[in-house]
Short mmCIF file of C-alpha atoms in Angstrom, two decimals:
data_model
loop_
_atom_site.label_atom_id
_atom_site.label_comp_id
_atom_site.label_asym_id
_atom_site.label_seq_id
_atom_site.Cartn_x
_atom_site.Cartn_y
_atom_site.Cartn_z
CA MET A 1 2.40 30.46 16.62
CA LYS A 2 6.05 29.94 17.53
CA TYR A 3 5.40 26.66 19.32
CA ILE A 4 3.32 25.05 16.63
CA THR A 5 5.81 25.71 13.82
CA ASN A 6 8.34 23.50 15.59
CA PRO A 7 8.47 20.01 13.98
CA LEU A 8 7.69 18.59 17.40
CA PHE A 9 4.14 19.85 17.05
CA GLY A 10 3.44 17.64 14.02
CA VAL A 11 4.99 14.58 15.64
CA PHE A 12 3.13 15.25 18.85
CA LEU A 13 -0.23 15.80 17.17
CA SER A 14 0.18 12.62 15.08
CA LEU A 15 1.00 10.57 18.15
CA ILE A 16 -1.84 11.95 20.25
CA VAL A 17 -4.57 11.51 17.63
CA PHE A 18 -3.35 8.03 16.73
CA LEU A 19 -3.23 6.99 20.40
CA ILE A 20 -6.76 8.34 20.89
CA GLY A 21 -7.75 6.27 17.87
CA GLN A 22 -6.19 3.14 19.32
CA TRP A 23 -7.89 3.76 22.64
CA LEU A 24 -11.30 4.32 21.03
CA PHE A 25 -10.85 1.25 18.85
CA LYS A 26 -10.08 -0.87 21.88
CA LYS A 27 -12.90 0.62 23.97
CA SER A 28 -15.46 0.11 21.22
CA LYS A 29 -14.21 -3.48 20.76
CA GLY A 30 -13.13 -2.85 17.18
CA PHE A 31 -15.93 -0.68 15.74
CA PHE A 32 -14.77 -0.12 12.15
CA LEU A 33 -15.27 3.67 12.10
CA PHE A 34 -12.91 3.90 15.06
CA GLN A 35 -9.95 2.43 13.19
CA PRO A 36 -6.95 4.32 14.65
CA LEU A 37 -5.76 5.70 11.31
CA PHE A 38 -9.21 6.98 10.38
CA VAL A 39 -9.78 8.57 13.81
CA ALA A 40 -6.31 10.10 13.69
CA MET A 41 -6.98 11.58 10.25
CA VAL A 42 -10.34 13.10 11.17
CA LEU A 43 -9.18 14.42 14.55
CA GLY A 44 -5.92 15.74 13.13
CA ILE A 45 -7.69 17.65 10.36
CA ALA A 46 -10.23 18.96 12.87
CA VAL A 47 -7.44 20.27 15.12
CA LEU A 48 -5.80 21.99 12.15
CA ILE A 49 -9.10 23.61 11.11
CA VAL A 50 -9.62 24.91 14.64
CA LEU A 51 -6.06 26.23 14.79
CA ALA A 52 -6.54 27.92 11.41
CA LYS A 53 -9.67 29.65 12.73
CA TYR A 54 -7.80 30.69 15.88
CA PHE A 55 -4.83 32.20 14.03
CA ASN A 56 -7.09 33.51 11.29
CA VAL A 57 -5.25 31.85 8.38
CA THR A 58 -6.30 29.17 5.89
CA THR A 59 -6.22 25.51 6.85
CA ALA A 60 -3.74 24.86 4.04
CA THR A 61 -1.33 27.40 5.57
CA ILE A 62 -1.58 25.86 9.02
CA TYR A 63 -1.03 22.46 7.45
CA THR A 64 2.14 23.47 5.59
CA LYS A 65 3.57 25.75 8.28
CA ALA A 66 2.69 23.87 11.43
CA TYR A 67 1.89 20.25 10.75
CA LYS A 68 3.98 19.30 7.72
CA PRO A 69 7.49 19.73 9.23
CA GLY A 70 6.70 17.14 11.91
CA GLY A 71 4.45 15.05 9.71
CA ASP A 72 7.22 14.67 7.14
CA ILE A 73 9.50 13.12 9.74
CA ILE A 74 6.99 10.35 10.39
CA PHE A 75 6.08 10.09 6.71
CA TRP A 76 9.72 9.48 5.83
CA PHE A 77 9.68 6.12 7.61
CA ILE A 78 7.18 4.70 5.11
CA THR A 79 10.07 4.21 2.67
CA PRO A 80 12.18 1.88 4.85
CA ALA A 81 8.97 0.20 6.04
CA THR A 82 8.00 -0.57 2.44
CA ILE A 83 11.46 -1.96 1.79
CA ALA A 84 11.04 -4.16 4.86
CA PHE A 85 8.28 -6.10 3.06
CA ALA A 86 11.07 -7.86 1.18
CA VAL A 87 11.56 -9.97 4.32
CA PRO A 88 8.09 -11.58 4.52
CA LEU A 89 8.27 -11.91 0.74
CA TYR A 90 11.61 -13.73 0.92
CA LYS A 91 10.33 -16.01 3.67
CA ARG A 92 7.59 -17.24 1.35
CA ASN A 93 9.76 -17.41 -1.74
CA ASP A 94 8.33 -20.88 -2.39
CA VAL A 95 4.83 -19.45 -2.97
CA VAL A 96 6.09 -16.79 -5.37
CA LYS A 97 8.30 -19.18 -7.35
CA LYS A 98 5.51 -21.70 -7.70
CA ASN A 99 2.79 -19.23 -8.68
CA TRP A 100 4.58 -16.49 -10.61
CA LEU A 101 2.46 -16.99 -13.73
CA VAL A 102 -0.84 -16.86 -11.83
CA ILE A 103 0.35 -13.76 -9.98
CA LEU A 104 1.32 -12.02 -13.21
CA LEU A 105 -1.90 -12.90 -15.03
CA GLY A 106 -4.03 -12.05 -12.00
CA LEU A 107 -2.44 -8.63 -11.62
CA VAL A 108 -2.48 -7.65 -15.29
CA PHE A 109 -6.08 -8.71 -15.92
CA GLY A 110 -7.22 -7.70 -12.45
CA THR A 111 -5.86 -4.20 -13.05
CA LEU A 112 -7.46 -3.95 -16.50
CA ILE A 113 -10.90 -5.12 -15.35
CA SER A 114 -10.66 -2.86 -12.28
CA MET A 115 -9.80 0.16 -14.41
CA ALA A 116 -12.80 -0.52 -16.65
CA LEU A 117 -15.13 -0.83 -13.64
CA ILE A 118 -13.67 2.25 -11.97
CA THR A 119 -14.27 4.25 -15.16
CA LEU A 120 -17.89 3.05 -15.22
CA VAL A 121 -18.50 3.95 -11.59
CA ALA A 122 -16.83 7.34 -12.03
CA LYS A 123 -18.98 8.07 -15.08
CA ALA A 124 -22.08 6.93 -13.24
CA VAL A 125 -21.49 9.40 -10.37
CA GLY A 126 -20.86 12.15 -12.87
CA LEU A 127 -17.15 12.77 -12.44
CA ASP A 128 -15.59 14.85 -15.23
CA ALA A 129 -12.87 13.50 -17.57
CA VAL A 130 -10.06 14.97 -15.45
CA GLY A 131 -11.53 13.31 -12.37
CA ILE A 132 -11.81 9.93 -14.09
CA LYS A 133 -8.23 10.11 -15.33
CA SER A 134 -7.11 10.86 -11.81
CA MET A 135 -8.78 7.66 -10.59
CA LEU A 136 -7.13 5.20 -12.99
CA SER A 137 -3.69 4.71 -11.45
CA GLN A 138 -4.96 4.12 -7.92
CA SER A 139 -3.61 0.59 -7.65
CA ALA A 140 -0.05 1.92 -7.81
CA THR A 141 1.62 3.57 -4.84
CA THR A 142 1.40 7.35 -4.65
CA ALA A 143 4.88 7.93 -6.04
CA VAL A 144 4.02 6.04 -9.23
CA ALA A 145 0.39 7.09 -9.45
CA MET A 146 0.96 10.85 -9.32
CA PRO A 147 3.33 11.20 -12.31
CA LEU A 148 1.15 8.73 -14.25
CA THR A 149 -1.93 10.86 -13.67
CA ASN A 150 0.00 13.92 -14.80
CA ALA A 151 1.07 12.09 -17.93
CA ILE A 152 -2.50 11.27 -19.00
CA GLY A 153 -3.83 14.69 -18.06
CA GLY A 154 -5.48 14.13 -14.69
CA ASN A 155 -5.12 15.99 -11.42
CA ALA A 156 -2.23 14.52 -9.44
CA SER A 157 -3.37 15.79 -6.06
CA VAL A 158 -6.71 14.04 -6.53
CA THR A 159 -4.78 10.83 -7.24
CA ALA A 160 -2.68 11.34 -4.14
CA MET A 161 -5.83 11.79 -2.12
CA ALA A 162 -7.28 8.62 -3.67
CA CYS A 163 -4.19 6.59 -2.77
CA ILE A 164 -4.37 7.82 0.81
CA LEU A 165 -8.07 7.04 1.08
CA ASN A 166 -7.44 3.58 -0.42
CA ALA A 167 -5.23 2.82 2.53
CA VAL A 168 -7.74 4.26 4.99
CA VAL A 169 -10.59 2.22 3.49
CA ILE A 170 -8.58 -1.01 3.58
CA TYR A 171 -7.44 -0.24 7.10
CA ALA A 172 -11.01 0.46 8.24
CA LEU A 173 -12.92 -2.15 6.24
CA GLY A 174 -10.32 -4.80 5.38
CA LYS A 175 -11.63 -7.40 7.80
CA GLN A 176 -15.26 -6.90 6.80
CA LEU A 177 -14.47 -6.92 3.09
CA VAL A 178 -12.53 -10.17 3.33
CA LYS A 179 -15.46 -11.70 5.17
CA TRP A 180 -18.25 -10.29 2.97
CA PHE A 181 -16.65 -11.34 -0.29
CA ASN A 182 -15.42 -14.63 1.13
CA LEU A 183 -11.89 -13.89 0.00
CA ASN A 184 -9.94 -15.99 2.44
CA SER A 185 -10.62 -19.20 0.54
CA ASP A 186 -7.78 -18.18 -1.80
CA PRO A 187 -4.81 -16.68 0.06
CA LEU A 188 -2.91 -15.90 -3.13
CA GLY A 189 -5.66 -13.72 -4.59
CA THR A 190 -6.45 -12.09 -1.25
CA GLY A 191 -2.83 -11.03 -0.85
CA LEU A 192 -2.65 -9.59 -4.36
CA GLY A 193 -5.98 -7.81 -3.96
CA LEU A 194 -4.95 -6.25 -0.66
CA GLY A 195 -1.62 -5.14 -2.10
CA ALA A 196 -3.29 -3.59 -5.15
CA ALA A 197 -6.13 -1.93 -3.25
CA GLY A 198 -4.36 -0.88 -0.07
CA HIS A 199 -0.68 -0.65 -1.02
CA THR A 200 1.63 -0.72 1.99
CA ILE A 201 -1.22 -0.66 4.51
CA GLY A 202 -2.93 -3.45 2.58
CA SER A 203 0.29 -5.45 2.80
CA ALA A 204 0.54 -4.94 6.54
CA PHE A 205 -3.04 -6.13 6.90
CA ALA A 206 -2.41 -9.08 4.55
CA LEU A 207 0.52 -10.10 6.72
CA GLU A 208 -1.86 -10.30 9.68
CA LEU A 209 -4.01 -12.75 7.71
CA GLY A 210 -1.11 -15.06 6.93
CA SER A 211 2.38 -15.37 5.49
CA VAL A 212 1.18 -16.25 1.97
CA GLN A 213 -1.13 -13.24 1.88
CA GLY A 214 1.64 -10.99 3.19
CA ALA A 215 4.17 -12.18 0.65
CA THR A 216 1.83 -11.86 -2.34
CA ALA A 217 0.67 -8.43 -1.19
CA ALA A 218 4.31 -7.30 -1.24
CA VAL A 219 4.61 -8.71 -4.75
CA ALA A 220 1.48 -6.78 -5.73
CA VAL A 221 2.90 -3.49 -4.43
CA VAL A 222 5.99 -3.92 -6.60
CA ALA A 223 4.26 -5.40 -9.62
CA THR A 224 1.36 -2.92 -9.79
CA ALA A 225 3.90 -0.10 -9.87
CA LEU A 226 5.30 -1.65 -13.05
CA VAL A 227 2.00 -2.91 -14.49
CA ASP A 228 0.29 0.47 -14.02
CA ASN A 229 3.20 2.27 -15.63
CA LEU A 230 2.59 0.18 -18.74
CA LEU A 231 -1.20 -0.22 -18.70
CA VAL A 232 -2.67 3.09 -17.50
CA PRO A 233 -1.56 5.22 -20.49
CA VAL A 234 -2.69 2.50 -22.93
CA PHE A 235 -6.03 2.13 -21.20
CA ALA A 236 -6.66 5.89 -21.08
CA HIS A 237 -5.89 6.05 -24.77
CA LEU A 238 -8.16 3.11 -25.66
CA VAL A 239 -11.13 4.43 -23.71
CA GLY A 240 -10.60 7.76 -25.41
CA LEU A 241 -10.10 9.80 -22.27
CA MET B 1 14.83 -23.93 9.05
CA LYS B 2 17.69 -24.12 11.53
CA LYS B 3 16.81 -22.79 14.96
CA GLU B 4 20.39 -21.80 15.90
CA LYS B 5 20.71 -19.29 13.11
CA THR B 6 17.83 -17.08 14.19
CA LYS B 7 19.97 -14.82 16.37
CA SER B 8 19.30 -11.37 14.98
CA ALA B 9 21.94 -8.77 14.18
CA PRO B 10 22.35 -5.72 16.48
CA ILE B 11 19.77 -3.05 15.78
CA LEU B 12 22.30 -0.50 14.52
CA VAL B 13 23.68 -2.99 12.00
CA GLN B 14 20.15 -3.65 10.78
CA MET B 15 19.52 0.08 10.49
CA PHE B 16 22.74 0.44 8.54
CA ILE B 17 21.64 -2.22 6.03
CA TYR B 18 18.29 -0.50 5.51
CA ALA B 19 20.00 2.87 5.13
CA ALA B 20 22.48 1.47 2.60
CA ILE B 21 19.69 -0.10 0.55
CA LEU B 22 17.62 3.07 0.75
CA PHE B 23 20.53 5.13 -0.48
CA THR B 24 21.29 2.80 -3.40
CA ALA B 25 17.59 2.63 -4.30
CA GLN B 26 17.41 6.41 -4.32
CA ILE B 27 20.27 6.59 -6.81
CA ILE B 28 18.69 3.95 -9.07
CA SER B 29 15.31 5.66 -8.84
CA ASP B 30 16.85 8.94 -9.98
CA LEU B 31 18.35 7.15 -12.99
CA MET B 32 14.96 5.85 -14.18
CA PRO B 33 13.48 7.68 -17.17
CA LYS B 34 10.82 10.34 -16.45
CA THR B 35 8.27 8.45 -18.53
CA PHE B 36 8.70 5.29 -16.48
CA PRO B 37 9.08 6.37 -12.87
CA VAL B 38 9.82 3.65 -10.33
CA PRO B 39 9.78 5.00 -6.80
CA THR B 40 12.61 4.47 -4.33
CA PRO B 41 10.66 2.17 -1.95
CA VAL B 42 9.73 -0.19 -4.79
CA ILE B 43 13.32 -0.40 -6.01
CA GLY B 44 14.50 -0.86 -2.42
CA LEU B 45 12.04 -3.70 -1.87
CA VAL B 46 13.24 -5.48 -5.01
CA LEU B 47 16.88 -4.83 -4.09
CA LEU B 48 16.55 -6.24 -0.58
CA TYR B 49 14.58 -9.21 -1.92
CA VAL B 50 17.26 -9.99 -4.52
CA LEU B 51 20.04 -9.67 -1.93
CA LEU B 52 18.16 -12.03 0.38
CA THR B 53 17.44 -14.51 -2.40
CA PHE B 54 21.10 -14.65 -3.44
CA HIS B 55 22.13 -14.95 0.23
CA VAL B 56 24.23 -11.78 0.17
CA ILE B 57 22.22 -10.63 3.16
CA LYS B 58 21.03 -13.10 5.77
CA VAL B 59 17.43 -12.81 6.83
CA GLU B 60 18.35 -12.41 10.50
CA TRP B 61 20.29 -9.26 9.63
CA VAL B 62 17.14 -7.45 8.59
CA ASP B 63 14.26 -9.35 10.15
CA SER B 64 13.57 -7.84 13.56
CA PHE B 65 14.03 -4.20 12.54
CA GLY B 66 11.87 -4.84 9.48
CA SER B 67 9.07 -6.36 11.56
CA ALA B 68 9.23 -3.38 13.90
CA LEU B 69 8.86 -0.99 10.96
CA ILE B 70 5.98 -2.95 9.46
CA SER B 71 4.15 -3.07 12.79
CA LEU B 72 4.14 0.76 12.87
CA ILE B 73 2.83 1.29 9.36
CA GLY B 74 -0.66 2.31 10.45
CA PHE B 75 0.86 5.16 12.45
CA MET B 76 3.23 6.20 9.67
CA PHE B 77 0.25 6.94 7.43
CA VAL B 78 -1.24 9.47 9.84
CA PRO B 79 0.58 12.39 8.14
CA SER B 80 -0.70 11.23 4.73
CA GLY B 81 -4.23 11.21 6.08
CA ILE B 82 -3.87 14.62 7.65
CA SER B 83 -2.30 15.97 4.44
CA LEU B 84 -5.83 16.10 3.06
CA ALA B 85 -6.14 19.26 5.15
CA GLY B 86 -3.93 20.90 2.56
CA ASN B 87 -6.34 19.84 -0.21
CA LEU B 88 -9.68 20.80 1.28
CA LYS B 89 -10.46 22.94 -1.79
CA ILE B 90 -10.76 19.94 -4.12
CA MET B 91 -12.81 18.16 -1.52
CA LYS B 92 -15.26 21.05 -1.32
CA ALA B 93 -15.75 21.10 -5.09
CA GLN B 94 -16.14 17.41 -5.92
CA GLY B 95 -15.57 15.80 -2.56
CA LEU B 96 -18.58 13.54 -2.24
CA GLN B 97 -18.31 12.11 -5.75
CA LEU B 98 -14.57 11.57 -5.33
CA ILE B 99 -14.99 9.81 -2.02
CA ILE B 100 -17.70 7.54 -3.44
CA VAL B 101 -15.51 6.64 -6.43
CA VAL B 102 -12.44 6.05 -4.27
CA ILE B 103 -14.28 3.79 -1.83
CA ALA B 104 -15.83 1.90 -4.74
CA SER B 105 -12.45 1.67 -6.47
CA THR B 106 -10.77 0.25 -3.40
CA ILE B 107 -13.38 -2.47 -3.12
CA ILE B 108 -13.27 -3.12 -6.88
CA LEU B 109 -9.48 -3.44 -6.87
CA LEU B 110 -9.52 -5.80 -3.90
CA VAL B 111 -12.32 -8.06 -5.07
CA VAL B 112 -11.57 -8.08 -8.81
CA THR B 113 -7.86 -8.76 -8.31
CA ALA B 114 -8.61 -11.51 -5.79
CA TYR B 115 -11.14 -13.25 -8.00
CA THR B 116 -9.16 -12.82 -11.23
CA THR B 117 -6.21 -14.47 -9.50
CA LYS B 118 -8.44 -17.24 -8.19
CA PHE B 119 -9.72 -17.80 -11.71
CA PHE B 120 -6.22 -18.07 -13.19
CA SER B 121 -5.08 -20.35 -10.36
CA TRP B 122 -7.96 -22.62 -11.26
CA VAL B 123 -7.21 -22.51 -15.00
CA ILE B 124 -3.52 -23.21 -14.54
CA GLU B 125 -4.20 -25.96 -12.06
CA LYS B 126 -6.56 -27.59 -14.56
CA ILE B 127 -3.94 -27.40 -17.32
CA THR B 128 -1.05 -28.75 -15.26
CA ASN B 129 -3.22 -31.45 -13.73
CA ASN B 130 -4.23 -32.63 -17.16
CA GLN B 131 -0.61 -32.72 -18.28
CA LEU B 132 0.50 -34.49 -15.16
CA THR B 133 -2.15 -37.18 -15.52
CA VAL B 134 -0.99 -37.72 -19.07
CA ILE B 135 2.72 -37.78 -18.27
CA ASP B 136 2.96 -39.38 -14.86
CA HIS B 137 0.38 -40.23 -12.27
CA LYS B 138 2.78 -40.36 -9.35
CA LYS B 139 4.51 -37.03 -9.67
CA VAL B 140 1.52 -34.89 -8.71
CA GLY B 141 2.41 -32.34 -6.07
CA GLY B 142 6.18 -32.78 -6.34
CA CYS B 143 7.63 -29.31 -6.29
#
């Protein structure tokens, strides 16, 4: 037990599972279920479950005691990395200045329509009211989405889980989705969509597609934080949740 | 775009700039009202963008370290993914439904936002084109 409560364990485990993911992804020539992040997540959780069985404690305990200290060190770097998106955004300042109205309208109405559709899907699968409320603020980053969910009476940890899975889905399926829905014909919209759906990970992926996509995705990350803050409570109220 | 000016600042200087922005953003984030939370990274992004736009910070002072950070983002999310291990209880209760809704939501957000934006681009282009043809035929595309 002593060795796995050292922060090094979390850092080590994260690195190993991610490297395995990268190796598998390369070996399988880019099979989408072998996206490094997804593999790392599944393997990492599996290791923690096994360790929990071995030490005869709950998985949640192993997670907080053994993994989290190291995991938090890596997790911390997401903040400066998010800030770093200001650079690709600045480099394509021309795009943003020229299209600010389209970007604003696209995000506001895109978010509203998405929220309506998400509510429909959630109702269709039979999620309860608390579950639906927890799904509404997904387009915002976790730090905005969680307090918002709390404010409208949802379950914040479900929202956090949703935001994480958003990133995993975009990371795993981003390429296919862009192809299937023929999104690349409009770089502006693709960037905004990726930023709204996949947050920081979406932005990193958008940047791989092109500088316009990368810049608008960064705009989406910032703007959805603000748009959701304003729209989610209103929407929840209107739908009567 | 001048080629000479692309010499990047030493890595420690770049780190210092990010740290300074992070720190300021943290303070501003704490000052935001509870009912309208704006997280530190979002404020930091806006702050750095504004400083770049007003040429307080030069892009080569933050570029290479920033690219390095962005290139590692997939890895940085590993702890978030694994953090689901702490929430396995919720997953057991409503897991399948939640996962279906989240996957659907991600696709909805991506596609709807993309196409809504495309639609508004088209509308605005139509409007400005009409105006331009009325006002001046030659000035189309001058931005």
